[in-house]
Structures are given as structure tokens and as C-alpha cells.
Amino acid sequence: MATVKSILTESRDIERAVALIQLGARLQVLEYETGLSYERLLRLYKEVAGKSPSKGQLPFSTDWFLTWQPNIHASLFLNIHEYLSKTSELEEIDTVIKAFRLYSEQMTASAIEPLLSITRAWRLVKFVDNGMLTLTKCSCCGGHFVTEPYQNRHFVCGLCQPPARAGKGSANGGLRLH
Ligand SMILES: [Zn+2]
């Protein structure tokens, strides 16, 4: 017979899985973050999303987060995530969910297309946990941006120094990280 504790754990897992599916997470994220079986998650996914989950590998490389525009979005999300981590007692996956919702809301409010998906946001936090990526302060604007570890102190962010092909001003979509 299932104990009360296992019932509570399971209902929390289902709640998290549903929240993640609604945000568009890949099945692998659900498998990693919940104790629910693959079959159960698959059923839940079809029920909530109304379709089968997409197949294929998760993004494994840190490169995407370091390219110009994705970097600005990733940095915005990570700033929100860091803030929530410091100010709330949420478990990590719940912090990711909450931070991603806030990021999406900010994108909608600013009429900017959100480049970051929940799966990538989750992956980003894992990369930071593993010490493969970090936040570094821009020596120009003082904002904190996703970089590889050990950036030197003269690091300048992609908003202060956009690549030559990008028009300064409108291209940053009004994002500010400080
Ligand atoms: Zn800057």
C-alpha cells in the first residue's frame, strides 16, 4: 500500500510535469525532474499537450547560449533565476519554472519574440551548476551576462558591443539587464 508520503510526492511530480508540459518542455526534462515512469509521462504529455512529444536529443552544447541574441535572452532568464534562488526557498526545478514564466511574461509585455525555450532554460541552469557557464559582469554597463567561466574583468556584453552585422539600438529589442 502506498504511504501518504509517496502519494504526496507523486502528486507533486504530476503537478510539476503538467506545468513543464504546458511550458513546452521536452520529455527528457520530465524524466529527469520527476519520479514518474516513462509510460506515465508519455500519457500525461499526450493528455496535456494534445500531441506526442517531439523526439531527438536535448541540446548538449553551451555554444547556443553564447551567440549574440540567444545570449541576451539566456542572461535575462538567468538573472531572474538567480534572484529567485536567493530570495525564495523553492526547489530548483520550481525555481526554473517560475523564472521561465517571468521571463515569458516580460517578453510578451515587451512584444519581443522569446528565443529561450523552457528546455534550454533548464539546460542552462544545469550548465551553470556544472560550472560550464556562469554570469559575468559587463565592464561597460554593469549588467550580468551568461559567459564561459574565467572571463577577464574587461568583458563587454553583447548589448554594449553588438556584432558588426547587428544594428545597434533597435536590434537589442529594448532589453536591459541592469
Ligand atoms: Zn554591457
mmCIF file of C-alpha atoms and ligand atoms in Angstrom:
data_model
loop_
_atom_site.group_PDB
_atom_site.id
_atom_site.type_symbol
_atom_site.label_atom_id
_atom_site.label_comp_id
_atom_site.label_asym_id
_atom_site.label_seq_id
_atom_site.Cartn_x
_atom_site.Cartn_y
_atom_site.Cartn_z
ATOM 1 C CA MET A 1 0.000 0.000 0.000
ATOM 2 C CA ALA A 2 1.261 3.433 -0.851
ATOM 3 C CA THR A 3 2.150 5.656 2.056
ATOM 4 C CA VAL A 4 0.846 9.189 2.428
ATOM 5 C CA LYS A 5 4.344 10.455 1.720
ATOM 6 C CA SER A 6 4.598 8.641 -1.608
ATOM 7 C CA ILE A 7 1.147 9.894 -2.621
ATOM 8 C CA LEU A 8 2.206 13.453 -1.845
ATOM 9 C CA THR A 9 5.471 13.037 -3.745
ATOM 10 C CA GLU A 10 3.606 11.641 -6.700
ATOM 11 C CA SER A 11 1.032 14.411 -6.799
ATOM 12 C CA ARG A 12 3.832 16.985 -6.630
ATOM 13 C CA ASP A 13 5.585 15.196 -9.503
ATOM 14 C CA ILE A 14 2.405 15.247 -11.582
ATOM 15 C CA GLU A 15 1.876 18.917 -10.832
ATOM 16 C CA ARG A 16 5.448 19.711 -11.934
ATOM 17 C CA ALA A 17 5.176 17.532 -15.026
ATOM 18 C CA VAL A 18 1.956 19.261 -16.105
ATOM 19 C CA ALA A 19 3.480 22.712 -15.534
ATOM 20 C CA LEU A 20 6.547 21.746 -17.588
ATOM 21 C CA ILE A 21 4.470 20.255 -20.416
ATOM 22 C CA GLN A 22 2.341 23.395 -20.563
ATOM 23 C CA LEU A 23 5.503 25.460 -20.895
ATOM 24 C CA GLY A 24 6.617 23.214 -23.775
ATOM 25 C CA ALA A 25 9.298 21.141 -22.050
ATOM 26 C CA ARG A 26 10.767 18.090 -23.741
ATOM 27 C CA LEU A 27 10.006 14.670 -22.308
ATOM 28 C CA GLN A 28 13.627 14.209 -21.194
ATOM 29 C CA VAL A 29 13.245 17.138 -18.799
ATOM 30 C CA LEU A 30 10.220 15.478 -17.201
ATOM 31 C CA GLU A 31 12.065 12.174 -16.920
ATOM 32 C CA TYR A 32 14.964 13.905 -15.216
ATOM 33 C CA GLU A 33 12.926 16.022 -12.827
ATOM 34 C CA THR A 34 10.158 13.666 -11.726
ATOM 35 C CA GLY A 35 9.993 10.124 -10.408
ATOM 36 C CA LEU A 36 7.179 9.216 -12.816
ATOM 37 C CA SER A 37 7.662 6.355 -15.250
ATOM 38 C CA TYR A 38 8.274 6.952 -18.950
ATOM 39 C CA GLU A 39 4.880 5.428 -19.845
ATOM 40 C CA ARG A 40 3.112 7.620 -17.340
ATOM 41 C CA LEU A 41 4.858 10.736 -18.579
ATOM 42 C CA LEU A 42 4.076 9.850 -22.167
ATOM 43 C CA ARG A 43 0.366 9.501 -21.356
ATOM 44 C CA LEU A 44 0.405 12.710 -19.357
ATOM 45 C CA TYR A 45 2.171 14.516 -22.185
ATOM 46 C CA LYS A 46 -0.396 13.450 -24.761
ATOM 47 C CA GLU A 47 -3.221 14.368 -22.424
ATOM 48 C CA VAL A 48 -1.897 17.843 -21.587
ATOM 49 C CA ALA A 49 -0.256 18.814 -24.891
ATOM 50 C CA GLY A 50 -2.748 17.003 -27.113
ATOM 51 C CA LYS A 51 0.100 15.501 -29.164
ATOM 52 C CA SER A 52 3.078 13.183 -28.884
ATOM 53 C CA PRO A 53 6.334 14.670 -27.589
ATOM 54 C CA SER A 54 8.955 15.542 -30.185
ATOM 55 C CA LYS A 55 11.844 13.128 -30.432
ATOM 56 C CA GLY A 56 15.531 13.789 -30.651
ATOM 57 C CA GLN A 57 18.439 14.771 -28.486
ATOM 58 C CA LEU A 58 18.481 17.558 -25.990
ATOM 59 C CA PRO A 59 20.802 20.438 -26.823
ATOM 60 C CA PHE A 60 24.137 19.429 -25.321
ATOM 61 C CA SER A 61 26.381 22.305 -26.311
ATOM 62 C CA THR A 62 26.949 25.571 -24.482
ATOM 63 C CA ASP A 63 27.539 27.367 -27.823
ATOM 64 C CA TRP A 64 23.941 28.456 -28.378
ATOM 65 C CA PHE A 65 23.888 30.387 -25.094
ATOM 66 C CA LEU A 66 26.975 32.327 -26.142
ATOM 67 C CA THR A 67 25.727 33.502 -29.541
ATOM 68 C CA TRP A 68 24.631 37.099 -29.597
ATOM 69 C CA GLN A 69 20.831 37.295 -29.327
ATOM 70 C CA PRO A 70 20.283 33.996 -27.507
ATOM 71 C CA ASN A 71 22.891 35.200 -25.002
ATOM 72 C CA ILE A 72 20.807 38.254 -24.162
ATOM 73 C CA HIS A 73 17.713 36.107 -23.591
ATOM 74 C CA ALA A 74 19.648 33.489 -21.624
ATOM 75 C CA SER A 75 21.176 36.233 -19.492
ATOM 76 C CA LEU A 76 17.803 37.772 -18.759
ATOM 77 C CA PHE A 77 16.390 34.407 -17.711
ATOM 78 C CA LEU A 78 19.420 33.577 -15.573
ATOM 79 C CA ASN A 79 19.285 36.934 -13.810
ATOM 80 C CA ILE A 80 15.656 36.217 -12.862
ATOM 81 C CA HIS A 81 16.598 32.681 -11.821
ATOM 82 C CA GLU A 82 19.485 33.861 -9.636
ATOM 83 C CA TYR A 83 17.265 36.428 -7.989
ATOM 84 C CA LEU A 84 14.577 33.843 -7.201
ATOM 85 C CA SER A 85 17.183 31.361 -5.927
ATOM 86 C CA LYS A 86 18.454 33.934 -3.461
ATOM 87 C CA THR A 87 15.077 35.216 -2.309
ATOM 88 C CA SER A 88 12.885 32.124 -2.187
ATOM 89 C CA GLU A 89 13.062 28.648 -0.736
ATOM 90 C CA LEU A 90 11.813 26.876 -3.847
ATOM 91 C CA GLU A 91 13.370 23.648 -5.061
ATOM 92 C CA GLU A 92 15.489 24.107 -8.155
ATOM 93 C CA ILE A 93 13.038 22.824 -10.742
ATOM 94 C CA ASP A 94 10.287 25.041 -9.296
ATOM 95 C CA THR A 95 12.666 27.999 -9.481
ATOM 96 C CA VAL A 96 13.288 27.207 -13.165
ATOM 97 C CA ILE A 97 9.529 27.024 -13.824
ATOM 98 C CA LYS A 98 8.849 30.301 -12.028
ATOM 99 C CA ALA A 99 11.792 32.111 -13.606
ATOM 100 C CA PHE A 100 10.769 30.912 -17.065
ATOM 101 C CA ARG A 101 7.203 32.167 -16.531
ATOM 102 C CA LEU A 102 8.534 35.582 -15.502
ATOM 103 C CA TYR A 103 10.888 35.642 -18.498
ATOM 104 C CA SER A 104 7.995 34.778 -20.857
ATOM 105 C CA GLU A 105 5.777 37.429 -19.300
ATOM 106 C CA GLN A 106 8.468 40.033 -19.765
ATOM 107 C CA MET A 107 8.884 39.042 -23.422
ATOM 108 C CA THR A 108 5.130 39.255 -24.016
ATOM 109 C CA ALA A 109 4.933 42.632 -22.278
ATOM 110 C CA SER A 110 7.778 43.958 -24.422
ATOM 111 C CA ALA A 111 6.432 42.366 -27.630
ATOM 112 C CA ILE A 112 9.718 40.516 -28.100
ATOM 113 C CA GLU A 113 9.786 37.008 -29.511
ATOM 114 C CA PRO A 114 11.068 34.732 -26.732
ATOM 115 C CA LEU A 115 14.146 32.919 -28.071
ATOM 116 C CA LEU A 116 14.647 30.776 -24.996
ATOM 117 C CA SER A 117 12.586 27.596 -24.561
ATOM 118 C CA ILE A 118 11.912 26.001 -21.168
ATOM 119 C CA THR A 119 14.118 23.058 -22.168
ATOM 120 C CA ARG A 120 17.028 25.364 -22.971
ATOM 121 C CA ALA A 121 16.407 27.382 -19.801
ATOM 122 C CA TRP A 122 16.560 24.168 -17.772
ATOM 123 C CA ARG A 123 19.711 23.096 -19.596
ATOM 124 C CA LEU A 124 21.290 26.488 -18.943
ATOM 125 C CA VAL A 125 20.792 26.117 -15.193
ATOM 126 C CA LYS A 126 22.422 22.657 -15.381
ATOM 127 C CA PHE A 127 25.400 24.127 -17.274
ATOM 128 C CA VAL A 128 25.772 26.769 -14.565
ATOM 129 C CA ASP A 129 25.508 24.112 -11.820
ATOM 130 C CA ASN A 130 28.261 22.151 -13.568
ATOM 131 C CA GLY A 131 30.491 25.211 -13.803
ATOM 132 C CA MET A 132 30.424 25.195 -17.624
ATOM 133 C CA LEU A 133 28.728 28.597 -17.830
ATOM 134 C CA THR A 134 28.456 31.477 -15.399
ATOM 135 C CA LEU A 135 27.263 35.070 -15.090
ATOM 136 C CA THR A 136 29.914 37.728 -15.653
ATOM 137 C CA LYS A 137 29.558 41.450 -15.030
ATOM 138 C CA CYS A 138 29.906 43.652 -18.097
ATOM 139 C CA SER A 139 32.677 46.194 -17.509
ATOM 140 C CA CYS A 140 30.721 48.718 -19.576
ATOM 141 C CA CYS A 141 27.065 48.610 -18.400
ATOM 142 C CA GLY A 142 27.388 46.581 -15.190
ATOM 143 C CA GLY A 143 24.758 44.040 -16.280
ATOM 144 C CA HIS A 144 25.375 40.339 -15.693
ATOM 145 C CA PHE A 145 25.639 38.089 -18.743
ATOM 146 C CA VAL A 146 25.998 34.389 -19.447
ATOM 147 C CA THR A 147 29.629 33.622 -20.311
ATOM 148 C CA GLU A 148 32.112 30.828 -20.065
ATOM 149 C CA PRO A 149 33.876 30.760 -16.694
ATOM 150 C CA TYR A 150 37.048 32.793 -16.220
ATOM 151 C CA GLN A 151 36.117 35.702 -18.466
ATOM 152 C CA ASN A 152 38.534 38.523 -17.810
ATOM 153 C CA ARG A 153 37.385 41.623 -15.954
ATOM 154 C CA HIS A 154 37.278 43.646 -19.148
ATOM 155 C CA PHE A 155 34.384 41.580 -20.502
ATOM 156 C CA VAL A 156 31.943 43.671 -22.587
ATOM 157 C CA CYS A 157 28.427 42.330 -23.200
ATOM 158 C CA GLY A 158 26.510 41.922 -26.456
ATOM 159 C CA LEU A 159 24.272 44.907 -25.750
ATOM 160 C CA CYS A 160 27.184 47.310 -25.243
ATOM 161 C CA GLN A 161 29.126 45.824 -28.138
ATOM 162 C CA PRO A 162 26.763 44.156 -30.642
ATOM 163 C CA PRO A 163 28.367 42.265 -33.522
ATOM 164 C CA ALA A 164 29.032 44.447 -36.566
ATOM 165 C CA ARG A 165 26.182 42.945 -38.609
ATOM 166 C CA ALA A 166 23.581 43.909 -35.993
ATOM 167 C CA GLY A 167 22.187 47.426 -35.984
ATOM 168 C CA LYS A 168 22.728 49.000 -32.604
ATOM 169 C CA GLY A 169 19.622 50.257 -30.852
ATOM 170 C CA SER A 170 16.539 48.551 -32.226
ATOM 171 C CA ALA A 171 18.250 45.188 -32.525
ATOM 172 C CA ASN A 172 18.525 44.650 -28.800
ATOM 173 C CA GLY A 173 14.741 44.879 -28.563
ATOM 174 C CA GLY A 174 14.886 47.209 -25.607
ATOM 175 C CA LEU A 175 16.294 44.554 -23.276
ATOM 176 C CA ARG A 176 18.119 45.829 -20.232
ATOM 177 C CA LEU A 177 19.969 43.681 -17.749
ATOM 178 C CA HIS A 178 20.826 46.168 -15.062
HETATM 179 ZN ZN ZN B 1 27.141 45.786 -21.208
#
